[in-house]
mmCIF file of C-alpha atoms in Angstrom:
data_model
loop_
_atom_site.group_PDB
_atom_site.id
_atom_site.type_symbol
_atom_site.label_atom_id
_atom_site.label_comp_id
_atom_site.label_asym_id
_atom_site.label_seq_id
_atom_site.Cartn_x
_atom_site.Cartn_y
_atom_site.Cartn_z
ATOM 1 C CA MET A 1253 17.714 16.055 36.184
ATOM 2 C CA THR A 1254 14.497 14.292 35.284
ATOM 3 C CA HIS A 1255 13.793 13.387 31.728
ATOM 4 C CA HIS A 1256 10.281 14.012 30.534
ATOM 5 C CA LEU A 1257 9.273 11.730 27.704
ATOM 6 C CA ASP A 1258 7.077 13.648 25.298
ATOM 7 C CA ARG A 1259 4.946 10.882 23.813
ATOM 8 C CA ARG A 1260 3.848 13.139 20.948
ATOM 9 C CA ARG A 1261 7.387 14.062 19.890
ATOM 10 C CA ARG A 1262 7.670 13.219 16.232
ATOM 11 C CA ILE A 1263 10.771 11.234 15.306
ATOM 12 C CA SER A 1264 9.669 10.216 11.795
ATOM 13 C CA VAL A 1265 6.556 9.021 10.030
ATOM 14 C CA LEU A 1266 7.996 5.499 9.848
ATOM 15 C CA PHE A 1267 8.623 5.527 13.602
ATOM 16 C CA ASP A 1268 5.046 6.703 14.134
ATOM 17 C CA VAL A 1269 3.699 3.875 11.974
ATOM 18 C CA PHE A 1270 5.935 1.394 13.797
ATOM 19 C CA THR A 1271 4.673 2.462 17.223
ATOM 20 C CA VAL A 1272 1.039 2.617 16.103
ATOM 21 C CA GLY A 1273 1.455 -0.874 14.630
ATOM 22 C CA ASN A 1274 2.694 -2.137 17.995
ATOM 23 C CA ARG A 1275 -0.265 -0.568 19.772
ATOM 24 C CA VAL A 1276 -2.730 -1.958 17.226
ATOM 25 C CA ARG A 1277 -1.210 -5.403 17.699
ATOM 26 C CA ALA A 1278 -1.523 -5.120 21.494
ATOM 27 C CA LEU A 1279 -5.151 -3.943 21.232
ATOM 28 C CA LEU A 1280 -6.097 -6.794 18.908
ATOM 29 C CA VAL A 1281 -4.235 -9.458 20.883
ATOM 30 C CA HIS A 1282 -6.150 -8.397 23.988
ATOM 31 C CA ALA A 1283 -9.505 -8.008 22.223
ATOM 32 C CA MET A 1284 -9.234 -11.268 20.288
ATOM 33 C CA ALA A 1285 -7.955 -13.450 23.118
ATOM 34 C CA GLY A 1286 -10.132 -16.528 23.255
ATOM 35 C CA SER A 1287 -11.677 -15.886 19.823
ATOM 36 C CA GLY A 1288 -9.941 -18.890 18.273
ATOM 37 C CA LEU A 1289 -7.647 -16.908 15.971
ATOM 38 C CA ARG A 1290 -4.722 -14.619 16.634
ATOM 39 C CA PRO A 1291 -4.944 -11.191 14.967
ATOM 40 C CA ASP A 1292 -2.371 -12.133 12.319
ATOM 41 C CA GLU A 1293 -4.277 -15.331 11.518
ATOM 42 C CA TYR A 1294 -7.510 -13.348 11.344
ATOM 43 C CA ALA A 1295 -5.866 -11.022 8.822
ATOM 44 C CA ALA A 1296 -4.820 -13.970 6.636
ATOM 45 C CA TYR A 1297 -8.326 -15.496 6.831
ATOM 46 C CA SER A 1298 -9.797 -12.071 5.979
ATOM 47 C CA ALA A 1299 -7.580 -11.732 2.915
ATOM 48 C CA VAL A 1300 -8.583 -15.160 1.606
ATOM 49 C CA LEU A 1301 -12.255 -14.562 2.365
ATOM 50 C CA GLU A 1302 -12.505 -10.983 1.068
ATOM 51 C CA VAL A 1303 -10.221 -11.136 -1.956
ATOM 52 C CA GLY A 1304 -11.300 -14.621 -2.973
ATOM 53 C CA PRO A 1305 -9.371 -17.774 -3.638
ATOM 54 C CA LEU A 1306 -5.710 -16.749 -3.752
ATOM 55 C CA THR A 1307 -2.391 -18.311 -4.587
ATOM 56 C CA ILE A 1308 0.162 -18.183 -1.802
ATOM 57 C CA SER A 1309 2.052 -15.545 -3.813
ATOM 58 C CA GLU A 1310 -1.077 -13.413 -4.043
ATOM 59 C CA LEU A 1311 -1.722 -13.808 -0.307
ATOM 60 C CA ALA A 1312 1.851 -12.703 0.416
ATOM 61 C CA GLN A 1313 1.422 -9.691 -1.861
ATOM 62 C CA VAL A 1314 -1.957 -8.678 -0.393
ATOM 63 C CA MET A 1315 -0.601 -8.911 3.148
ATOM 64 C CA GLY A 1316 2.812 -7.379 2.387
ATOM 65 C CA MET A 1317 4.755 -10.330 3.748
ATOM 66 C CA PRO A 1318 7.376 -12.806 2.578
ATOM 67 C CA LEU A 1319 6.177 -15.820 0.614
ATOM 68 C CA THR A 1320 7.452 -18.174 3.329
ATOM 69 C CA THR A 1321 5.316 -16.440 5.967
ATOM 70 C CA ALA A 1322 2.194 -16.645 3.794
ATOM 71 C CA SER A 1323 2.962 -20.322 3.228
ATOM 72 C CA ASP A 1324 3.175 -20.856 7.001
ATOM 73 C CA TYR A 1325 -0.278 -19.273 7.431
ATOM 74 C CA VAL A 1326 -1.777 -21.478 4.725
ATOM 75 C CA ARG A 1327 -0.159 -24.560 6.271
ATOM 76 C CA GLY A 1328 -1.760 -23.740 9.639
ATOM 77 C CA MET A 1329 -5.148 -22.950 8.091
ATOM 78 C CA THR A 1330 -5.100 -26.224 6.168
ATOM 79 C CA ALA A 1331 -3.987 -28.261 9.205
ATOM 80 C CA ARG A 1332 -6.958 -26.909 11.190
ATOM 81 C CA GLY A 1333 -9.322 -27.821 8.356
ATOM 82 C CA HIS A 1334 -10.025 -24.144 7.732
ATOM 83 C CA ALA A 1335 -8.643 -23.956 4.181
ATOM 84 C CA LEU A 1336 -8.571 -26.023 1.025
ATOM 85 C CA ARG A 1337 -6.061 -26.007 -1.774
ATOM 86 C CA SER A 1338 -7.390 -26.447 -5.284
ATOM 87 C CA ARG A 1339 -5.725 -26.528 -8.651
ATOM 88 C CA ASN A 1340 -5.198 -23.066 -10.144
ATOM 89 C CA PRO A 1341 -6.886 -23.111 -13.563
ATOM 90 C CA ALA A 1342 -4.739 -20.163 -14.689
ATOM 91 C CA ASP A 1343 -1.422 -21.803 -13.731
ATOM 92 C CA SER A 1344 -1.120 -25.547 -13.106
ATOM 93 C CA ARG A 1345 2.136 -24.984 -11.204
ATOM 94 C CA SER A 1346 0.289 -23.259 -8.343
ATOM 95 C CA TYR A 1347 -2.849 -23.780 -6.335
ATOM 96 C CA LEU A 1348 -5.595 -21.585 -4.960
ATOM 97 C CA VAL A 1349 -6.393 -21.308 -1.270
ATOM 98 C CA SER A 1350 -9.976 -20.854 -0.105
ATOM 99 C CA LEU A 1351 -11.678 -21.124 3.277
ATOM 100 C CA THR A 1352 -13.794 -24.127 4.207
ATOM 101 C CA GLU A 1353 -17.104 -23.730 6.023
ATOM 102 C CA ASP A 1354 -15.211 -24.293 9.280
ATOM 103 C CA GLY A 1355 -12.714 -21.599 8.224
ATOM 104 C CA VAL A 1356 -15.502 -19.123 7.496
ATOM 105 C CA ALA A 1357 -17.074 -19.933 10.885
ATOM 106 C CA ALA A 1358 -13.718 -19.451 12.663
ATOM 107 C CA HIS A 1359 -13.286 -16.126 10.861
ATOM 108 C CA HIS A 1360 -16.774 -15.041 11.902
ATOM 109 C CA ARG A 1361 -16.153 -15.892 15.573
ATOM 110 C CA ALA A 1362 -12.920 -13.886 15.551
ATOM 111 C CA MET A 1363 -14.594 -11.052 13.628
ATOM 112 C CA VAL A 1364 -16.935 -10.374 16.557
ATOM 113 C CA ALA A 1365 -13.931 -9.543 18.762
ATOM 114 C CA PHE A 1366 -12.242 -7.600 15.961
ATOM 115 C CA VAL A 1367 -15.338 -5.466 15.291
ATOM 116 C CA ASP A 1368 -15.571 -4.555 18.976
ATOM 117 C CA ALA A 1369 -11.956 -3.332 18.936
ATOM 118 C CA ILE A 1370 -12.323 -1.390 15.695
ATOM 119 C CA GLU A 1371 -15.525 0.289 16.869
ATOM 120 C CA ARG A 1372 -13.730 1.553 19.983
ATOM 121 C CA VAL A 1373 -10.957 2.969 17.786
ATOM 122 C CA ARG A 1374 -13.437 4.525 15.340
ATOM 123 C CA ALA A 1375 -15.204 6.273 18.214
ATOM 124 C CA ALA A 1376 -11.938 7.918 19.262
ATOM 125 C CA LEU A 1377 -10.669 8.904 15.801
ATOM 126 C CA PRO A 1378 -10.457 12.686 15.421
ATOM 127 C CA ILE A 1379 -10.607 12.434 11.604
ATOM 128 C CA ALA A 1380 -12.780 10.576 9.132
ATOM 129 C CA GLU A 1381 -11.747 6.965 8.720
ATOM 130 C CA ARG A 1382 -11.746 7.329 4.913
ATOM 131 C CA ASP A 1383 -9.214 10.192 5.175
ATOM 132 C CA LEU A 1384 -6.994 8.078 7.381
ATOM 133 C CA ALA A 1385 -7.336 5.153 4.952
ATOM 134 C CA ARG A 1386 -6.298 7.400 2.038
ATOM 135 C CA ALA A 1387 -3.231 8.571 3.944
ATOM 136 C CA LEU A 1388 -2.277 5.003 4.850
ATOM 137 C CA HIS A 1389 -2.657 3.888 1.227
ATOM 138 C CA ALA A 1390 -0.422 6.763 0.120
ATOM 139 C CA LEU A 1391 2.163 5.769 2.740
ATOM 140 C CA ASP A 1392 1.951 2.135 1.615
ATOM 141 C CA ASP A 1393 2.558 3.207 -1.986
ATOM 142 C CA ALA A 1394 5.577 5.273 -0.921
ATOM 143 C CA VAL A 1395 7.041 2.396 1.110
ATOM 144 C CA ARG A 1396 6.512 -0.026 -1.794
ATOM 145 C CA GLN A 1397 8.308 2.414 -4.108
ATOM 146 C CA ALA A 1398 11.193 2.711 -1.657
ATOM 147 C CA LEU A 1399 11.445 -1.084 -1.498
ATOM 148 C CA GLU A 1400 11.426 -1.343 -5.291
ATOM 149 C CA ASP A 1401 14.066 1.409 -5.581
ATOM 150 C CA ARG A 1402 16.214 -0.407 -3.027
ATOM 151 C CA ALA A 1403 15.901 -3.724 -4.890
ATOM 152 C CA VAL A 1404 16.861 -2.079 -8.196
ATOM 153 C CA GLU A 1405 19.803 -0.371 -6.513
ATOM 154 C CA GLU A 1406 21.020 -3.667 -5.011
ATOM 155 C CA ARG A 1407 20.756 -5.487 -8.369
ATOM 156 C CA THR A 1408 22.675 -2.670 -10.070
ATOM 157 C CA GLN A 1409 25.434 -2.854 -7.444
ATOM 158 C CA GLN A 1410 25.630 -6.650 -7.797
ATOM 159 C CA ARG A 1411 25.987 -6.394 -11.569
ATOM 160 C CA ALA A 1412 28.663 -3.722 -11.211
ATOM 161 C CA ALA A 1413 30.543 -6.009 -8.847
ATOM 162 C CA GLY A 1414 30.249 -8.869 -11.351
ATOM 163 C CA GLN A 1415 27.785 -10.879 -9.274
ATOM 164 C CA PRO A 1416 24.859 -12.650 -10.947
#
């Protein structure tokens, strides 16, 4: 008996997002090879450039990643001379991260490869990009809510068990 794998079989929306994420990563890794930045680095540079000087906590929040991962990105950006840390005027306990001229130039070089990949995807999209963006934002909101609900549930269980 041969097993036919139906690639459009829907397992769950989270599975779909997971597999699309893997394909997006593969597309960008291929497209951005030799651009000077990996796709994940390009995303971190984009967040700092587009959102403005950010604290590491803000970068982690914008990118939906752990604080330690955002810190690793900033460490790499700074080591390459692509980012500067400056005192945060709103909170002296933290600092702001911004791109240097070399960081902006590195982002621009990588952006050329990124734009080529995104244009190929846009050309094949069967729906308007803004509609897809709205749906993704709604999914992101739902996932954030689920994470918050889970964290509240875990804290409640810890308190009930007498844990701090």
